[in-house]
Coordinates of C-alpha atoms and ligand atoms in Angstrom, one line a residue:
X1 CA -151.3 -159.6 -39.6
X2 CA -151.6 -155.9 -38.6
X3 CA -154.8 -154.4 -37.3
X4 CA -155.9 -150.9 -38.3
X5 CA -155.2 -149.8 -34.8
X6 CA -151.5 -150.8 -35.1
X7 CA -151.1 -148.8 -38.4
X8 CA -149.3 -145.5 -38.2
X9 CA -147.2 -143.2 -40.4
X10 CA -144.1 -144.8 -38.9
X11 CA -144.8 -148.4 -40.0
X12 CA -147.0 -148.2 -43.1
X13 CA -144.3 -149.8 -45.2
X14 CA -144.9 -152.9 -43.1
X15 CA -148.6 -153.2 -44.0
X16 CA -149.1 -156.4 -46.0
X17 CA -151.2 -154.8 -48.7
X18 CA -151.1 -157.8 -51.0
X19 CA -153.1 -159.9 -48.5
X20 CA -155.7 -157.4 -47.3
X21 CA -158.4 -160.0 -46.7
X22 CA -160.9 -157.7 -48.4
X23 CA -162.1 -156.8 -51.9
X24 CA -163.8 -153.7 -53.2
X25 CA -167.5 -153.8 -53.8
X26 CA -167.3 -153.4 -57.6
X27 CA -166.2 -157.0 -58.0
X28 CA -166.4 -160.4 -56.2
X29 CA -164.0 -163.2 -56.2
X30 CA -163.5 -166.9 -55.4
X31 CA -160.2 -168.7 -55.1
X32 CA -158.8 -172.1 -54.4
X33 CA -156.3 -174.7 -55.7
X34 CA -155.4 -174.7 -59.4
X35 CA -157.2 -178.0 -59.7
X36 CA -160.4 -176.1 -58.9
X37 CA -161.4 -178.9 -56.5
X38 CA -162.5 -176.8 -53.6
X39 CA -163.5 -173.2 -53.1
X40 CA -161.2 -172.0 -50.3
X41 CA -162.0 -168.3 -50.4
X42 CA -165.1 -166.3 -51.4
X43 CA -165.8 -162.6 -51.0
X44 CA -169.0 -161.9 -49.0
X45 CA -170.6 -160.0 -51.9
X46 CA -170.6 -163.1 -54.1
X47 CA -174.4 -163.2 -54.1
X48 CA -174.7 -159.8 -55.7
X49 CA -172.9 -161.2 -58.8
X50 CA -173.6 -165.0 -58.8
X51 CA -176.8 -165.2 -56.7
X52 CA -175.2 -167.7 -54.3
X53 CA -174.2 -166.9 -50.8
X54 CA -170.4 -166.9 -50.2
X55 CA -170.8 -168.9 -46.9
X56 CA -172.6 -171.7 -48.8
X57 CA -169.8 -172.2 -51.4
X58 CA -166.8 -172.6 -49.1
X59 CA -165.4 -176.1 -49.2
X60 CA -167.6 -177.0 -52.2
X61 CA -166.4 -178.0 -55.6
X62 CA -166.2 -175.2 -58.2
X63 CA -168.6 -177.1 -60.4
X64 CA -171.3 -176.4 -57.8
X65 CA -170.7 -172.6 -58.2
X66 CA -170.1 -172.1 -62.0
X67 CA -171.5 -173.8 -65.1
X68 CA -169.3 -176.3 -67.0
X69 CA -168.7 -174.0 -70.0
X70 CA -167.4 -171.2 -67.7
X71 CA -165.2 -173.7 -65.7
X72 CA -163.9 -175.1 -69.0
X73 CA -162.9 -171.6 -70.1
X74 CA -161.3 -170.7 -66.8
X75 CA -159.2 -173.9 -66.9
X76 CA -158.0 -172.9 -70.4
X77 CA -156.9 -169.4 -69.2
X78 CA -155.2 -170.9 -66.1
X79 CA -153.3 -173.5 -68.1
X80 CA -151.9 -170.8 -70.4
X81 CA -150.7 -168.5 -67.6
X82 CA -147.1 -168.9 -66.7
X83 CA -145.8 -168.4 -63.2
X84 CA -145.3 -164.7 -64.2
X85 CA -149.1 -164.7 -64.2
X86 CA -151.3 -162.3 -66.0
X87 CA -154.9 -161.5 -65.1
X88 CA -156.8 -162.6 -68.2
X89 CA -160.3 -162.1 -69.4
X90 CA -162.2 -165.4 -69.5
X91 CA -165.3 -164.0 -71.1
X92 CA -168.8 -162.6 -70.5
X93 CA -171.5 -165.0 -69.3
X94 CA -175.1 -164.9 -68.4
X95 CA -175.1 -166.2 -64.8
X96 CA -178.4 -166.6 -63.0
X97 CA -179.8 -163.7 -65.0
X98 CA -176.8 -161.3 -64.6
X99 CA -174.4 -160.4 -67.4
X100 CA -171.0 -161.1 -65.7
X101 CA -167.5 -160.4 -66.8
X102 CA -165.1 -163.2 -65.6
X103 CA -161.4 -162.8 -65.1
X104 CA -158.9 -165.4 -63.9
X105 CA -155.3 -165.6 -62.9
X106 CA -152.8 -167.7 -61.0
X107 CA -151.9 -166.0 -57.8
X108 CA -148.5 -166.4 -56.2
X109 CA -148.8 -169.6 -54.1
X110 CA -150.3 -171.5 -57.1
X111 CA -153.9 -170.6 -56.5
X112 CA -156.6 -169.8 -58.9
X113 CA -158.3 -166.5 -58.4
X114 CA -161.4 -165.7 -60.4
X115 CA -162.9 -162.2 -60.3
X116 CA -166.4 -161.3 -61.3
X117 CA -167.4 -157.9 -62.5
X118 CA -170.7 -156.5 -63.8
X119 CA -171.0 -156.9 -67.5
X120 CA -173.1 -153.8 -68.5
X121 CA -170.8 -151.6 -70.4
X122 CA -170.5 -148.1 -68.9
X123 CA -171.0 -145.7 -71.8
X124 CA -167.8 -144.0 -72.7
X125 CA -168.2 -140.3 -73.4
X126 CA -167.2 -140.8 -77.0
X127 CA -168.3 -143.5 -79.4
X128 CA -164.7 -144.6 -80.1
X129 CA -163.8 -147.9 -78.4
X130 CA -161.2 -147.8 -75.6
X131 CA -158.7 -149.6 -77.8
X132 CA -159.2 -147.1 -80.7
X133 CA -158.7 -144.2 -78.2
X134 CA -155.6 -145.8 -76.8
X135 CA -154.1 -146.2 -80.2
X136 CA -154.9 -142.6 -81.1
X137 CA -153.4 -141.2 -78.0
X138 CA -150.3 -143.4 -78.2
X139 CA -149.7 -142.0 -81.6
X140 CA -150.1 -138.4 -80.5
X141 CA -147.9 -138.7 -77.4
X142 CA -145.3 -140.8 -79.3
X143 CA -144.9 -138.1 -81.9
X144 CA -143.4 -135.8 -79.3
X145 CA -139.6 -135.6 -79.3
X146 CA -138.8 -135.5 -75.5
X147 CA -140.0 -137.4 -72.5
X148 CA -141.4 -134.2 -70.9
X149 CA -143.4 -133.3 -74.0
X150 CA -144.6 -136.8 -74.5
X151 CA -145.9 -137.0 -70.9
X152 CA -147.8 -133.7 -71.4
X153 CA -149.5 -135.2 -74.4
X154 CA -150.0 -138.5 -72.6
X155 CA -152.0 -137.1 -69.7
X156 CA -154.4 -135.3 -72.0
X157 CA -154.9 -138.6 -73.9
X158 CA -155.3 -140.7 -70.7
X159 CA -157.8 -138.3 -69.3
X160 CA -159.9 -138.6 -72.4
X161 CA -159.5 -142.4 -72.4
X162 CA -160.2 -142.9 -68.7
X163 CA -162.6 -140.0 -68.0
X164 CA -161.0 -139.2 -64.7
X165 CA -161.2 -135.5 -63.5
X166 CA -157.4 -135.1 -63.0
X167 CA -154.6 -137.2 -64.6
X168 CA -151.1 -136.7 -63.5
X169 CA -147.8 -138.1 -64.7
X170 CA -145.6 -138.7 -61.7
X171 CA -141.9 -139.4 -61.9
X172 CA -140.0 -141.2 -59.2
X173 CA -136.5 -140.3 -58.0
X174 CA -134.1 -143.1 -57.1
X175 CA -135.0 -142.7 -53.4
X176 CA -138.7 -143.3 -54.0
X177 CA -139.8 -139.7 -53.6
X178 CA -141.3 -138.1 -56.7
X179 CA -142.8 -135.2 -58.5
X180 CA -145.9 -134.4 -60.6
X181 CA -144.4 -133.6 -64.0
X182 CA -147.5 -133.3 -66.2
X183 CA -151.2 -132.9 -65.5
X184 CA -154.5 -132.7 -67.4
X185 CA -157.6 -131.8 -65.4
X186 CA -161.1 -130.5 -65.4
X187 CA -161.2 -126.7 -64.9
X188 CA -162.7 -126.8 -61.5
X189 CA -160.3 -129.3 -60.0
X190 CA -157.2 -128.2 -58.0
X191 CA -153.8 -128.6 -59.6
X192 CA -151.0 -130.8 -58.3
X193 CA -148.5 -129.9 -61.1
X194 CA -145.0 -129.5 -59.8
X195 CA -145.7 -130.9 -56.3
X196 CA -143.2 -133.2 -54.7
X197 CA -143.9 -136.1 -52.4
X198 CA -141.8 -138.0 -50.0
X199 CA -141.0 -141.7 -50.5
X200 CA -143.4 -142.5 -47.7
X201 CA -146.5 -141.5 -49.6
X202 CA -146.1 -144.5 -51.9
X203 CA -144.4 -146.9 -49.4
X204 CA -141.9 -149.5 -50.7
X205 CA -144.3 -152.4 -50.8
X206 CA -146.8 -150.4 -52.8
X207 CA -144.1 -149.4 -55.3
X208 CA -143.0 -153.0 -55.6
X209 CA -146.6 -153.9 -56.4
X210 CA -146.8 -151.2 -59.1
X211 CA -144.1 -153.2 -60.9
X212 CA -145.8 -156.6 -60.5
X213 CA -149.2 -155.3 -61.4
X214 CA -149.2 -151.7 -62.9
X215 CA -153.0 -151.3 -62.7
X216 CA -154.5 -150.2 -59.4
X217 CA -158.1 -149.0 -59.0
X218 CA -159.7 -147.6 -55.9
X219 CA -163.3 -147.3 -56.9
X220 CA -164.8 -145.4 -54.0
X221 CA -163.0 -144.1 -50.9
X222 CA -166.3 -144.2 -48.9
X223 CA -167.0 -147.8 -49.7
X224 CA -167.1 -150.5 -47.0
X225 CA -164.4 -153.1 -47.6
X226 CA -165.9 -156.5 -48.4
X227 CA -164.5 -159.4 -46.4
X228 CA -163.0 -162.4 -48.1
X229 CA -164.2 -165.5 -46.2
X230 CA -161.8 -168.4 -45.9
X231 CA -162.8 -172.1 -45.7
X232 CA -160.7 -172.6 -42.6
X233 CA -158.7 -170.2 -40.5
X234 CA -155.4 -172.1 -41.0
X235 CA -155.1 -171.4 -44.8
X236 CA -152.3 -169.2 -45.9
X237 CA -153.7 -165.8 -46.6
X238 CA -154.8 -165.1 -50.2
X239 CA -152.3 -163.2 -52.2
X240 CA -154.2 -160.6 -54.3
X241 CA -151.2 -158.8 -55.8
X242 CA -152.6 -159.3 -59.3
X243 CA -156.3 -159.0 -58.6
X244 CA -157.9 -155.7 -59.7
X245 CA -160.4 -155.8 -56.9
X246 CA -157.8 -156.0 -54.1
X247 CA -159.1 -154.2 -51.0
X248 CA -157.4 -150.8 -50.2
X249 CA -155.2 -150.0 -47.3
X250 CA -157.2 -148.0 -44.7
X251 CA -154.3 -145.5 -44.3
X252 CA -154.2 -144.9 -48.0
X253 CA -158.0 -144.4 -48.1
X254 CA -157.6 -141.8 -45.4
X255 CA -155.0 -140.0 -47.5
X256 CA -157.2 -140.0 -50.5
X257 CA -160.1 -138.6 -48.4
X258 CA -157.9 -135.9 -47.1
X259 CA -157.0 -135.0 -50.7
X260 CA -160.7 -134.7 -51.4
X261 CA -160.7 -137.5 -53.9
X262 CA -163.5 -140.0 -54.5
X263 CA -161.9 -142.7 -56.7
X264 CA -158.6 -143.3 -58.3
X265 CA -156.8 -145.3 -61.0
X266 CA -153.0 -145.6 -61.1
X267 CA -150.9 -147.0 -63.9
X268 CA -147.3 -147.8 -63.0
X269 CA -144.6 -147.0 -65.6
X270 CA -141.9 -149.6 -65.6
X271 CA -138.7 -149.0 -67.5
X272 CA -136.1 -151.8 -67.7
X273 CA -137.9 -153.7 -64.9
X274 CA -137.7 -150.7 -62.6
X275 CA -140.5 -148.4 -61.5
X276 CA -139.9 -145.2 -63.3
X277 CA -143.1 -143.3 -62.6
X278 CA -146.9 -143.6 -62.8
X279 CA -150.0 -142.0 -64.2
X280 CA -152.2 -141.2 -61.2
X281 CA -155.8 -140.5 -62.1
X282 CA -158.1 -138.9 -59.6
X283 CA -161.9 -138.5 -59.7
X284 CA -163.6 -136.2 -57.4
X285 CA -166.5 -138.7 -57.0
X286 CA -166.4 -142.5 -56.9
X287 CA -165.6 -144.0 -60.3
X288 CA -165.5 -147.6 -61.6
X289 CA -164.3 -148.0 -65.2
X290 CA -165.0 -151.2 -67.0
X291 CA -162.3 -153.7 -67.2
X292 CA -161.8 -153.2 -71.0
X293 CA -161.1 -149.5 -70.4
X294 CA -158.8 -150.4 -67.5
X295 CA -156.9 -152.8 -69.8
X296 CA -156.7 -150.1 -72.6
X297 CA -155.2 -147.8 -69.9
X298 CA -152.7 -150.5 -68.9
X299 CA -151.7 -151.0 -72.6
X300 CA -151.3 -147.3 -72.9
X301 CA -149.0 -147.2 -69.9
X302 CA -147.0 -150.2 -71.2
X303 CA -146.3 -148.4 -74.5
X304 CA -145.6 -145.1 -72.8
X305 CA -143.0 -147.0 -70.7
X306 CA -141.3 -148.3 -73.8
X307 CA -141.4 -144.8 -75.3
X308 CA -139.9 -143.3 -72.2
X309 CA -136.9 -145.6 -72.7
X310 CA -136.6 -144.8 -76.3
X311 CA -136.9 -141.1 -75.9
X312 CA -134.5 -141.1 -72.9
X313 CA -132.0 -142.8 -75.1
X314 CA -132.3 -140.4 -77.9
X315 CA -132.1 -137.4 -75.5
X316 CA -129.0 -139.0 -74.2
X317 CA -127.5 -139.3 -77.7
X318 CA -128.4 -135.6 -78.4
X319 CA -126.8 -134.6 -75.1
X320 CA -123.6 -136.4 -76.0
X321 CA -123.5 -134.7 -79.4
X322 CA -124.0 -131.3 -77.8
X323 CA -121.3 -131.9 -75.3
X324 CA -118.9 -133.1 -78.0
X325 CA -119.6 -130.0 -80.1
X326 CA -119.0 -127.8 -77.1
X327 CA -115.8 -129.6 -76.3
X328 CA -114.5 -129.0 -79.8
X329 CA -115.5 -125.3 -79.6
X330 CA -113.8 -124.8 -76.2
X331 CA -110.6 -126.6 -77.3
X332 CA -110.4 -124.5 -80.4
X333 CA -110.7 -121.3 -78.4
X334 CA -108.4 -122.3 -75.5
X335 CA -104.7 -123.1 -75.8
X336 CA -103.5 -123.5 -72.3
X337 CA -104.8 -124.2 -68.8
X338 CA -104.2 -120.6 -67.8
X339 CA -106.4 -119.5 -70.6
X340 CA -109.1 -121.8 -69.2
X341 CA -109.1 -119.8 -66.0
X342 CA -109.1 -116.5 -67.9
X343 CA -111.8 -117.6 -70.3
X344 CA -113.9 -119.0 -67.4
X345 CA -116.6 -116.3 -67.3
X346 CA -117.6 -117.0 -70.9
X347 CA -116.8 -120.7 -70.9
X348 CA -118.9 -121.4 -67.8
X349 CA -122.0 -120.4 -69.8
X350 CA -121.2 -123.2 -72.3
X351 CA -120.7 -125.7 -69.5
X352 CA -123.8 -124.7 -67.7
X353 CA -125.8 -125.5 -70.7
X354 CA -124.4 -129.0 -70.8
X355 CA -124.8 -129.8 -67.1
X356 CA -127.8 -128.6 -65.3
X357 CA -126.5 -126.8 -62.2
X358 CA -126.9 -123.7 -60.1
X359 CA -123.3 -122.7 -59.9
X360 CA -119.8 -123.6 -61.1
X361 CA -116.2 -123.2 -60.1
X362 CA -112.8 -123.8 -61.6
X363 CA -110.0 -124.6 -59.2
X364 CA -106.3 -124.9 -60.2
X365 CA -103.8 -125.1 -57.5
X366 CA -105.1 -122.3 -55.3
X367 CA -106.5 -120.3 -58.1
X368 CA -110.3 -120.2 -57.9
X369 CA -113.0 -118.7 -60.1
X370 CA -116.7 -119.1 -59.6
X371 CA -120.0 -118.4 -61.3
X372 CA -123.5 -118.1 -59.8
X373 CA -124.6 -120.1 -56.8
X374 CA -121.6 -121.7 -55.1
X375 CA -120.5 -122.4 -51.5
X376 CA -118.0 -120.3 -49.6
X377 CA -114.4 -120.5 -51.1
X378 CA -113.2 -122.4 -48.0
X379 CA -115.9 -125.0 -48.6
X380 CA -114.9 -125.2 -52.3
X381 CA -111.3 -125.7 -51.5
X382 CA -112.2 -128.3 -48.9
X383 CA -114.4 -130.1 -51.3
X384 CA -111.9 -129.9 -54.1
X385 CA -109.0 -130.6 -51.9
X386 CA -106.5 -132.1 -54.3
X387 CA -105.6 -135.6 -53.4
X388 CA -103.1 -137.1 -55.8
X389 CA -104.0 -140.6 -54.6
X390 CA -107.6 -140.2 -55.6
X391 CA -107.9 -141.9 -59.0
X392 CA -111.5 -140.8 -59.7
X393 CA -111.6 -138.2 -62.4
X394 CA -115.3 -137.9 -62.1
X395 CA -117.2 -137.9 -58.8
X396 CA -120.5 -136.6 -57.5
X397 CA -122.8 -136.4 -54.6
X398 CA -126.2 -135.0 -54.0
X399 CA -125.4 -134.3 -50.4
X400 CA -122.0 -132.8 -49.5
X401 CA -123.2 -132.7 -46.0
X402 CA -124.2 -136.4 -45.7
X403 CA -121.0 -137.5 -47.5
X404 CA -118.9 -135.3 -45.3
X405 CA -116.9 -133.7 -48.1
X406 CA -116.9 -130.1 -46.9
X407 CA -115.1 -130.1 -43.5
X408 CA -117.9 -128.1 -41.9
X409 CA -117.3 -125.0 -44.0
X410 CA -120.3 -122.9 -45.0
X411 CA -122.2 -124.4 -47.9
X412 CA -124.7 -121.6 -48.4
X413 CA -127.5 -122.9 -50.6
X414 CA -125.4 -125.6 -52.1
X415 CA -126.1 -129.3 -51.4
X416 CA -124.8 -131.3 -54.3
X417 CA -121.5 -131.2 -56.3
X418 CA -120.0 -132.9 -59.3
X419 CA -116.3 -132.8 -59.8
X420 CA -114.4 -133.3 -63.0
X421 CA -110.6 -133.5 -63.0
X422 CA -108.1 -133.3 -65.8
X423 CA -105.9 -136.2 -64.8
X424 CA -105.2 -137.9 -61.5
X425 CA -101.8 -136.1 -61.3
X426 CA -102.8 -132.6 -62.3
X427 CA -104.5 -130.3 -59.9
X428 CA -107.1 -128.8 -62.3
X429 CA -110.8 -129.3 -61.7
X430 CA -114.1 -128.1 -62.7
X431 CA -116.9 -128.2 -60.1
X432 CA -120.6 -128.1 -60.7
X433 CA -122.9 -127.2 -57.8
X434 CA -126.5 -127.7 -57.2
X435 CA -128.6 -126.0 -54.6
X436 CA -130.6 -127.8 -51.9
X437 CA -133.7 -129.2 -53.5
X438 CA -136.3 -128.1 -51.0
X439 CA -135.2 -124.5 -51.5
X440 CA -136.3 -124.8 -55.0
X441 CA -139.5 -126.8 -54.6
X442 CA -142.6 -124.9 -55.1
X443 CA -145.7 -125.9 -53.4
X444 CA -147.8 -125.3 -56.5
X445 CA -151.5 -125.5 -55.5
X446 CA -152.6 -123.7 -52.4
X447 CA -151.8 -126.1 -49.6
X448 CA -154.9 -127.7 -48.3
X449 CA -155.7 -127.1 -44.7
X450 CA -153.7 -129.4 -42.5
X451 CA -155.8 -132.3 -41.3
X452 CA -155.0 -132.6 -37.6
X453 CA -157.6 -135.0 -36.5
X454 CA -157.3 -137.8 -39.0
X455 CA -157.1 -141.1 -37.2
X456 CA -153.5 -141.6 -38.6
X457 CA -152.3 -138.1 -37.7
X458 CA -151.6 -135.0 -39.7
X459 CA -149.0 -136.5 -42.0
X460 CA -151.7 -138.1 -44.2
X461 CA -152.5 -134.9 -46.1
X462 CA -151.0 -133.1 -49.1
X463 CA -149.6 -130.4 -46.8
X464 CA -148.4 -132.9 -44.2
X465 CA -146.6 -134.7 -47.1
X466 CA -144.8 -131.6 -48.0
X467 CA -143.5 -131.1 -44.5
X468 CA -142.3 -134.7 -44.5
X469 CA -140.8 -134.2 -47.9
X470 CA -138.8 -131.3 -46.5
X471 CA -137.5 -133.3 -43.7
X472 CA -136.6 -136.2 -46.0
X473 CA -134.8 -134.0 -48.6
X474 CA -133.1 -131.7 -46.2
X475 CA -129.5 -131.1 -47.3
X476 CA -129.9 -132.9 -50.7
X477 CA -129.9 -131.6 -54.2
X478 CA -131.5 -133.1 -57.2
X479 CA -129.4 -136.3 -57.9
X480 CA -127.0 -136.2 -60.8
X481 CA -128.5 -138.1 -63.7
X482 CA -126.9 -140.4 -66.3
X483 CA -127.5 -137.5 -68.6
X484 CA -125.2 -135.1 -66.5
X485 CA -122.6 -137.8 -66.2
X486 CA -122.5 -138.3 -70.0
X487 CA -121.8 -134.5 -70.5
X488 CA -119.3 -134.6 -67.6
X489 CA -117.4 -137.4 -69.3
X490 CA -117.1 -135.3 -72.5
X491 CA -115.9 -132.3 -70.4
X492 CA -113.4 -134.6 -68.6
X493 CA -111.9 -135.6 -72.0
X494 CA -111.7 -132.0 -72.9
X495 CA -109.8 -131.1 -69.7
X496 CA -107.3 -133.9 -70.4
X497 CA -106.8 -132.6 -73.9
X498 CA -106.4 -129.0 -72.8
X499 CA -104.0 -130.0 -70.1
X500 CA -101.9 -132.1 -72.6
X501 CA -101.9 -129.1 -75.0
X502 CA -100.8 -126.8 -72.3
X503 CA -98.0 -129.1 -71.3
X504 CA -96.8 -129.3 -74.9
X505 CA -96.8 -125.5 -75.2
X506 CA -94.8 -125.1 -72.0
X507 CA -92.3 -127.7 -73.2
X508 CA -91.8 -125.9 -76.5
X509 CA -91.4 -122.6 -74.7
X510 CA -88.6 -124.1 -72.5
X511 CA -86.7 -125.4 -75.5
Ligands
LIG601 C1 -150.4 -146.2 -52.0 N1 -150.0 -143.8 -52.4 C2 -150.2 -145.1 -52.8 C3 -150.3 -145.2 -54.2 C4 -150.1 -143.9 -54.6 C5 -150.0 -143.0 -53.5 C6 -150.2 -143.5 -56.1 C7 -150.4 -146.4 -55.0 C8 -151.8 -147.0 -54.9 C9 -152.9 -146.3 -55.5 O1 -152.8 -145.7 -56.6 O2 -154.0 -146.4 -54.9 C10 -149.7 -141.7 -53.4 N2 -151.1 -140.7 -55.2 C11 -150.0 -140.7 -54.4 C12 -149.2 -139.6 -54.7 C13 -149.8 -138.9 -55.7 C14 -151.0 -139.6 -56.0 C15 -147.9 -139.2 -54.0 O3 -151.8 -139.3 -56.8 C16 -149.3 -137.7 -56.2 C17 -149.8 -137.1 -57.2 N3 -149.3 -143.1 -47.6 C18 -148.8 -142.0 -47.0 C19 -148.3 -142.4 -45.7 C20 -148.6 -143.8 -45.6 C21 -149.2 -144.2 -46.9 C22 -147.7 -141.5 -44.7 O4 -148.8 -140.8 -47.4 C23 -148.3 -144.7 -44.5 C24 -148.0 -144.2 -43.4 C25 -149.5 -145.5 -47.2 N4 -149.9 -145.4 -49.6 C26 -149.9 -146.0 -48.4 C27 -150.2 -147.4 -48.6 C28 -150.4 -147.6 -49.9 C29 -150.2 -146.4 -50.6 C30 -150.2 -148.4 -47.5 C31 -150.9 -148.9 -50.6 C32 -152.4 -148.8 -50.8 C33 -152.9 -150.1 -51.3 O5 -152.5 -150.5 -52.4 O6 -153.8 -150.7 -50.7

């Protein structure tokens, strides 16, 4: 196991955050074998919830800690959980004078983990129940037609449901970096809308956990972590992947402090089993929301994930239809490949609506026409260098530099390129270019002052993240999405048809 001293920005993806050995003070836990014979683990704050000292229960039977009816209910919950375990509510009980909410799940390694939270309901700021609110906001967000608009409505709803000061929808790129794409916030709270973060900020193991267990609460960045005591030192560490009270990584706590945040709630958005994004909720002061609100937020996130998939698919269908219509239009107006070159200035406008890019070129033999932001003509010719052995009619890269396509010629602002060719044998190609991403990234809110003296170095701050993001994304464009490839495929068909038409016309002219 790593100590805090060994942690640094270079190795934070190695921190075993699923076995922190601590819980957060808002809840306590005990754990042991599924048989509930012995208590192997107990958090040091157990007495605050159950009135029994943690030290005194280690090694005892569970029946000496909890009344029979509670144990009976816990057994029931555990027997229903499959190995893809879910944390489930066992019930609310009066335990030594305290109202206690009890939650149980099977942890990886076939252990029972039981979490105890305080039962007194925190008054919501409306008299609607959390579930009613979730239903209402799901309906409102779901009524929007596109993913972007849905997320804008979703953050407003989730802010109302969760009560956090600032709620952001964050979208991951394939490389684990990401962007704040929607935000709802209290008026006096700084905005993070449009900000980008490097993959480091949510390291790989934390992203993997967001898939396993989408709910993550950090109740108070100033809290003292509570140690989880083990019966003996030789037990395998307790895997808290699915526990809500899992202790927080010290390096992440520092990051949140540097952001000026007191407490957070994060809900992972998982589409087709892959992490797609998250809702990140920040409160300027510490905040614990009751488990039922947390669960309503989780449900909200699950349904948003499904709707992301649904709306992405219908956007895809619409894009395909638009591309097909444009294809028909261009084919009708063009009757030979030469004409495609001549018509390029007006046709490029149609293309650029189909494929989101910063510039375009058409290259036939050595004839070149360009529109908007493109690399030098030498670079275009090098990139488009016709190779009759290359069978790919469609190929793209988000980094010409990294993929070595440009032979060292000047790329200007360009970083990414998508090439569409008529046929493998015919040297006609359309090229779509994208500028380097960091040239376009805006640092939305005023960058906070750099935190130089944080124990983990200056990287752990919003401004430091931006510098790291710039390093990480240097020489890259936005990646080409499925969306772009769908349109590109339509354009490819069009090129083939135009080429065939041109060849037919030439043939009849020669007759
Ligand atoms: C975890 N970092 C996280 C998590 C988020 C972020 C959402 C998931 C866990 C949680 O929500 O508490 C980052 N939060 C963000 C970002 C936004 C946000 C990008 O609201 C944007 C709006 N973090 C770093 C660096 C390291 C690091 C450099 O920036 C390590 C060197 C570590 N981040 C780190 C670790 C975790 C984490 C270890 C896991 C924390 C845990 O679960 O205990």
